[in-house]
């Protein structure tokens, strides 16, 4: 089973994406380089959803901001429809943002409290006046509110008058106002109650079916991306360690980190949860001083000497249905703990 998605030319192609931050460097402090994103590769195709999953601090949100050019990158390539966007000037990036929009994690801070819903959703049309003609704005505004499940009367209200789930719907409507081809969903449901999470995910699925928009759906919980994603990329300490179809990732994870993440997903049977749970040893290493070789080796029960000296490539091992960055992917049974 192949896990690279459709064979057509990707809508978005990311290669070797790197973002390093310099930390410290004061008069009495030595500076250090934080490798937040350290060589990330993935593709996103028309109308598909790629889930990007990992623990907090692994670099997922840094990837999203780098894709939008909200932060400068250290290296790599980001190609949209075959064009390298890292060379775009300000005007071309402004035009590109008609096609690539983002929904932020926090529905409370991502909406201006001084603006009505009407102003929030229609402001992009002032920046890009060719999207919706002035005479059609009220009609299009009502359509967008209806599309995200809000009444037309919401237009005159302010963000503080809405619940968290409703605010996130406003953020989605603002993104849709640009008729984008890609929406980057940066942890869009992590701040919401579980029942509201399901509503927002269902809404995103309905929008995708109606419009054909592609999603990069970022989350720290594999359970959240299970039903919405066509493919899943698992990230650890600035690198992608496994990628495959959602079905393959959940049925036959090859990387031990993915296996540990999946073991933490709750099931209806508490006894089964306890028996299958993989408890990782130690803490996530600092991105300012990542381990040599495989970055996961300090917490991995499969770790051997080669893991400390050679960084594994992302490849599809014999018998595996995903690509994983592990020397022993799909071949070594679980043991009691890391060897060093």
PDB file of C-alpha atoms in Angstrom, residues 4 84 128 271:
ATOM      1  CA  UNK A   4       2.019   9.250  -0.676  1.00  0.00           C
ATOM      2  CA  UNK A  84       8.530  28.573  -4.777  1.00  0.00           C
ATOM      3  CA  UNK A 128      -8.925  41.943  -1.787  1.00  0.00           C
ATOM      4  CA  UNK A 271      -9.156  -2.801  31.101  1.00  0.00           C
TER       5      UNK A 271
END
